Short mmCIF file of C-alpha atoms and ligand atoms in Angstrom, two decimals:
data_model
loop_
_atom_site.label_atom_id
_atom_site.label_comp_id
_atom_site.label_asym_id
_atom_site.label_seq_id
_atom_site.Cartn_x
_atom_site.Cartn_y
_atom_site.Cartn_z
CA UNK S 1 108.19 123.72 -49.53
CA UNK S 2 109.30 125.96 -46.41
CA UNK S 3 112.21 126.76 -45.11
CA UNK S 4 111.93 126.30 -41.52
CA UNK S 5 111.11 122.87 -40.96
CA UNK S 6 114.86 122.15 -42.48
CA UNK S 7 117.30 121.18 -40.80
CA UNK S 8 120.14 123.67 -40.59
CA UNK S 9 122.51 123.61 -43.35
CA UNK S 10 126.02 122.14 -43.05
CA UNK S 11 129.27 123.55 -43.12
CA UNK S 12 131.27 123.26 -46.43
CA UNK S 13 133.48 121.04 -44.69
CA UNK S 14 131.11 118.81 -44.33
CA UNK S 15 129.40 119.06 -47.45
CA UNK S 16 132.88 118.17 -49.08
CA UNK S 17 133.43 114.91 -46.31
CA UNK S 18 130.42 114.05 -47.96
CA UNK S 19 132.03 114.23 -51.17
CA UNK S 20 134.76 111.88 -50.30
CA UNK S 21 132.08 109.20 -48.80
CA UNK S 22 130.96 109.11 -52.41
CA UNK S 23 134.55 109.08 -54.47
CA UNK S 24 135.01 105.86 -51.81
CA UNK S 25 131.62 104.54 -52.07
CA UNK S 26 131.92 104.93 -55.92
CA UNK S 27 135.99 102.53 -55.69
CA UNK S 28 138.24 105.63 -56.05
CA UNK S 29 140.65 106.87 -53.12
CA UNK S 30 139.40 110.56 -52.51
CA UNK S 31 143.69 111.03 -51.47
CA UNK S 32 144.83 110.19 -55.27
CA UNK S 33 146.23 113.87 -56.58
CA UNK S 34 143.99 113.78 -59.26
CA UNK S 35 140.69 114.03 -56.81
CA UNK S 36 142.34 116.27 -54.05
CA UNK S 37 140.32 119.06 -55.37
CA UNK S 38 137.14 117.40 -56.47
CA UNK S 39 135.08 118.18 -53.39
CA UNK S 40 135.63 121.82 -52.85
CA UNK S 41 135.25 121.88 -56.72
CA UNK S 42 131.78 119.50 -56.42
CA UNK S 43 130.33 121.79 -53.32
CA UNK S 44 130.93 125.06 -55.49
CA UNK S 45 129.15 123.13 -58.23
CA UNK S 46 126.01 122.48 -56.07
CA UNK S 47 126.42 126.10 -55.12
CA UNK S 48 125.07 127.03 -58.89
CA UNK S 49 123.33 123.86 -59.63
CA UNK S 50 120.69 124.36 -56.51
CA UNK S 51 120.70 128.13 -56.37
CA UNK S 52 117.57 128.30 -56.65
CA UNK S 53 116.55 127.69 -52.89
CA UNK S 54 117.94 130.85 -52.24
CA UNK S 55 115.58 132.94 -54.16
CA UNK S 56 112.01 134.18 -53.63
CA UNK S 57 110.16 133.25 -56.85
CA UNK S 58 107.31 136.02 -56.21
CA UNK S 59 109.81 138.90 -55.32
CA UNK S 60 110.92 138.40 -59.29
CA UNK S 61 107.43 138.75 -60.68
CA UNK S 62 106.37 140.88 -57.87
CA UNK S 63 108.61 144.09 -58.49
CA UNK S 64 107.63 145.04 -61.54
CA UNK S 65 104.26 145.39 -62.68
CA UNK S 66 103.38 147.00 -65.85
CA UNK S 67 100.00 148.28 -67.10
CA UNK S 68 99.01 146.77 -70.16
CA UNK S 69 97.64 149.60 -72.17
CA UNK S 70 94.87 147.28 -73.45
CA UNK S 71 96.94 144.87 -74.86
CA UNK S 72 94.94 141.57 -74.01
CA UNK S 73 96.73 139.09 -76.60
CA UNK S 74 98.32 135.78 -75.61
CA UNK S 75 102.11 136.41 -74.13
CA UNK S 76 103.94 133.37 -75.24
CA UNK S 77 107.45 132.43 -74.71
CA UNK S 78 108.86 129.03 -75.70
CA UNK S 79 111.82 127.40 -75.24
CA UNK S 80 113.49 128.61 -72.31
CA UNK S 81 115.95 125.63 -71.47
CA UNK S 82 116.92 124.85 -68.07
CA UNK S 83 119.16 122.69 -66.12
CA UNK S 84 117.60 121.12 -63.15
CA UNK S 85 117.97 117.79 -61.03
CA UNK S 86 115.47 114.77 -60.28
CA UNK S 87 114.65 114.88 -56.84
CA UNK S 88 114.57 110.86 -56.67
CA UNK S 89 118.49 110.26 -58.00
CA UNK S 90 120.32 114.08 -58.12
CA UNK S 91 120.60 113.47 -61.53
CA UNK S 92 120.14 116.34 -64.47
CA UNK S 93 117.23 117.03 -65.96
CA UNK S 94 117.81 118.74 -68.94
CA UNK S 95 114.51 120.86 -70.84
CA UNK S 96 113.09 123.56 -71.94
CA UNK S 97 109.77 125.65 -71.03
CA UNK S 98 106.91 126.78 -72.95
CA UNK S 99 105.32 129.19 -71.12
CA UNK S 100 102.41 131.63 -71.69
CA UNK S 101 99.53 134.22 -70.21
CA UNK S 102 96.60 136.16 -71.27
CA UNK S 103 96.83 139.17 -69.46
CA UNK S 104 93.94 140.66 -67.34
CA UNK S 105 95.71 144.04 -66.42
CA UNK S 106 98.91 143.15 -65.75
CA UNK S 107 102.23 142.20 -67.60
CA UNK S 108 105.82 141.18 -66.84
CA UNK S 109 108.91 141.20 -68.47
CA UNK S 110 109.99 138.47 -70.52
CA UNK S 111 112.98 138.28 -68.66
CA UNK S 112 111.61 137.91 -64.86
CA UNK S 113 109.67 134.65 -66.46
CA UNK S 114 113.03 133.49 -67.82
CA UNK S 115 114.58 133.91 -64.59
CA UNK S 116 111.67 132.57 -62.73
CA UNK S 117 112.21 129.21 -65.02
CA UNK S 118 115.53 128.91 -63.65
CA UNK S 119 114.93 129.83 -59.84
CA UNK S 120 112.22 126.66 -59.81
CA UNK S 121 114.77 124.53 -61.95
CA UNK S 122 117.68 125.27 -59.72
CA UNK S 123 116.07 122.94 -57.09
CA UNK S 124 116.09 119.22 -56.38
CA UNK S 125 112.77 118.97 -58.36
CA UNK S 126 110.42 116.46 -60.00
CA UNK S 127 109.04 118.06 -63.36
CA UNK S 128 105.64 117.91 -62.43
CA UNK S 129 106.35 120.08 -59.18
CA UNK S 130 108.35 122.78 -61.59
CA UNK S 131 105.76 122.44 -64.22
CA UNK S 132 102.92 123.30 -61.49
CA UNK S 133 105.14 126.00 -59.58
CA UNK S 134 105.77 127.78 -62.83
CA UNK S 135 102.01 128.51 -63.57
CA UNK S 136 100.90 128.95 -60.17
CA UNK S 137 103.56 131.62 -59.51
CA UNK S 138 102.40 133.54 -62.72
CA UNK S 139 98.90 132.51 -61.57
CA UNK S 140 99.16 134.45 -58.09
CA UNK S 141 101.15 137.12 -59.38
CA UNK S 142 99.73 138.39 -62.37
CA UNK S 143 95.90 137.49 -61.96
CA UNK S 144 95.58 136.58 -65.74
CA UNK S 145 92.92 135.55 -67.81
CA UNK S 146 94.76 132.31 -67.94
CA UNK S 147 98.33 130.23 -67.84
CA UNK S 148 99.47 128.00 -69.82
CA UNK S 149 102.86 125.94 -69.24
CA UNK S 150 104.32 122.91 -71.29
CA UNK S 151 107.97 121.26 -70.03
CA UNK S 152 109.46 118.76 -72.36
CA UNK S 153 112.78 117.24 -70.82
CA UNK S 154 115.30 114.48 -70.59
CA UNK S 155 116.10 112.64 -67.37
CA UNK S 156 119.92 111.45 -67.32
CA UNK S 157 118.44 109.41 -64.62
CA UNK S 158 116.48 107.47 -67.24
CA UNK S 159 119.08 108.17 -69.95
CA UNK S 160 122.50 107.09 -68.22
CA UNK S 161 121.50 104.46 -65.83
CA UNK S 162 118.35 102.49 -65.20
CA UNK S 163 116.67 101.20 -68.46
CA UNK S 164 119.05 103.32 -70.40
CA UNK S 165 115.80 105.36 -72.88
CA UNK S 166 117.88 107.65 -74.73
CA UNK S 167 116.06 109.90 -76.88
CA UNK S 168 113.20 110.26 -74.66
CA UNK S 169 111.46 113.48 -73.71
CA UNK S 170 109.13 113.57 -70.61
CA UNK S 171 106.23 116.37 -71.29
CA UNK S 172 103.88 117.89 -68.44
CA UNK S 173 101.46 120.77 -68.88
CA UNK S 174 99.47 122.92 -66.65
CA UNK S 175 96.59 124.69 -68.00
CA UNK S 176 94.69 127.09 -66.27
CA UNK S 177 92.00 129.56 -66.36
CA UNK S 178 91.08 130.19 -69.82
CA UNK S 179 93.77 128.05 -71.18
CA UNK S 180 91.90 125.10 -69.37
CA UNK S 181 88.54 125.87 -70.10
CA UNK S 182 88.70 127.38 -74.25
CA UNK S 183 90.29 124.84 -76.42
CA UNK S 184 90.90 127.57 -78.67
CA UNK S 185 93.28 129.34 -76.25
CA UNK S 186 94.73 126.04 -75.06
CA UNK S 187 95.37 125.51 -79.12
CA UNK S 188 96.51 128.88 -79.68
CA UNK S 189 99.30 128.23 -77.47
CA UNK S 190 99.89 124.53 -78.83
CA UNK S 191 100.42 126.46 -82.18
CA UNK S 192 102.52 129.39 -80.64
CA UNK S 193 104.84 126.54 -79.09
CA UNK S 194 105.01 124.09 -82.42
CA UNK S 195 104.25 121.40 -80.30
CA UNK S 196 102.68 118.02 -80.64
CA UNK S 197 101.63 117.49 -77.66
CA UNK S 198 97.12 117.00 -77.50
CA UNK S 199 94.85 119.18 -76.39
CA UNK S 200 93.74 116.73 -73.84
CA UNK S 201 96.71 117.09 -71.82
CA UNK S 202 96.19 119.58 -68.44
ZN1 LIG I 301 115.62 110.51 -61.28
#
């Protein structure tokens, strides 16, 4: 995804025209008192919701590096929710990530992976892209022995509209490195996570 083929971005005016389209596309006169400040409201909304575009993903992992003093164990940290949108309807996707490393020499804070989570999430996404960026970022950055991700999430998409499934979790893993080739790793983690999903899945 880069940046420069895009086209510029428009004003906040505009974004909040936009706005009104909808409320009249949707039946609703955009000039009733009640909706006066919905768009200015629904712009600073999108503001948070897709913050993530304005964030380097490898800057957080890159500025600290840690020596790991030998410590070669499985880092494992699950359920990090996150808010995110589909890509293919703006809709929330709601989850949470299970992610984990084996360290080579290198180690992060647990908190620059949390806030990595969100950066991706914050971003018109589908769940295999986030799933993939996730590990591939951690991948590149800390040079581990392996990566291991798991995303489990619900698509209002597919939960408030469409064939109305609610109840149902999506799941996507990416395995790499050791994680892909040991099942023992790739079961260690299953076990760290307490999750059901098989050791087939990559
Ligand atoms: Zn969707």
């Amino acid at each position: 995804m880069t940046k420069s083929t895009k086209e510029p971005r428009p004003s906040r005016e505009e974004a909040e025209e936009a706005v009104r389209t909808l409320i009249r596309w949707a039946g609703d006169d955009p000039r009733r008192e009640g909706l006066l400040a919905t768009p200015s409201r629904v712009v600073r909304a999108y503001e948070e919701w897709f913050s993530g575009y304005d964030t380097d993903t490898s800057l957080i992992l890159g500025t600290t590096f840690d020596e790991t003093d030998g410590y070669d164990e499985m880092v494992a940290l699950r359920n990090v929710r996150f808010e995110s949108h589909c890509e293919h309807h703006m809709a929330p996707v709601i989850g949470r990530a299970h992610v984990a490393y084996l360290p080579r020499s290198r180690v992060v804070g647990i908190s620059k992976l949390a806030r990595m989570v969100e950066v991706f999430a914050k971003r018109l996404q589908i769940q295999e892209r986030l799933t993939a960026q996730i590990a591939d970022t951690i991948n590149n950055m800390l040079e581990p022995r392996g990566v291991g991700v798991v995303v489990e999430a619900t698509h209002h998409c597919m939960t408030t509209r469409g064939i109305h499934k609610t109840g149902v979790t999506m799941v996507t893993s990416r395995m790499l490195g050791d994680f892909r080739t040991k099942a023992a790793t790739r079961r260690e983690f299953l076990a760290h996570i307490g999750n059901p999903v098989t050791s087939e899945m990559s």
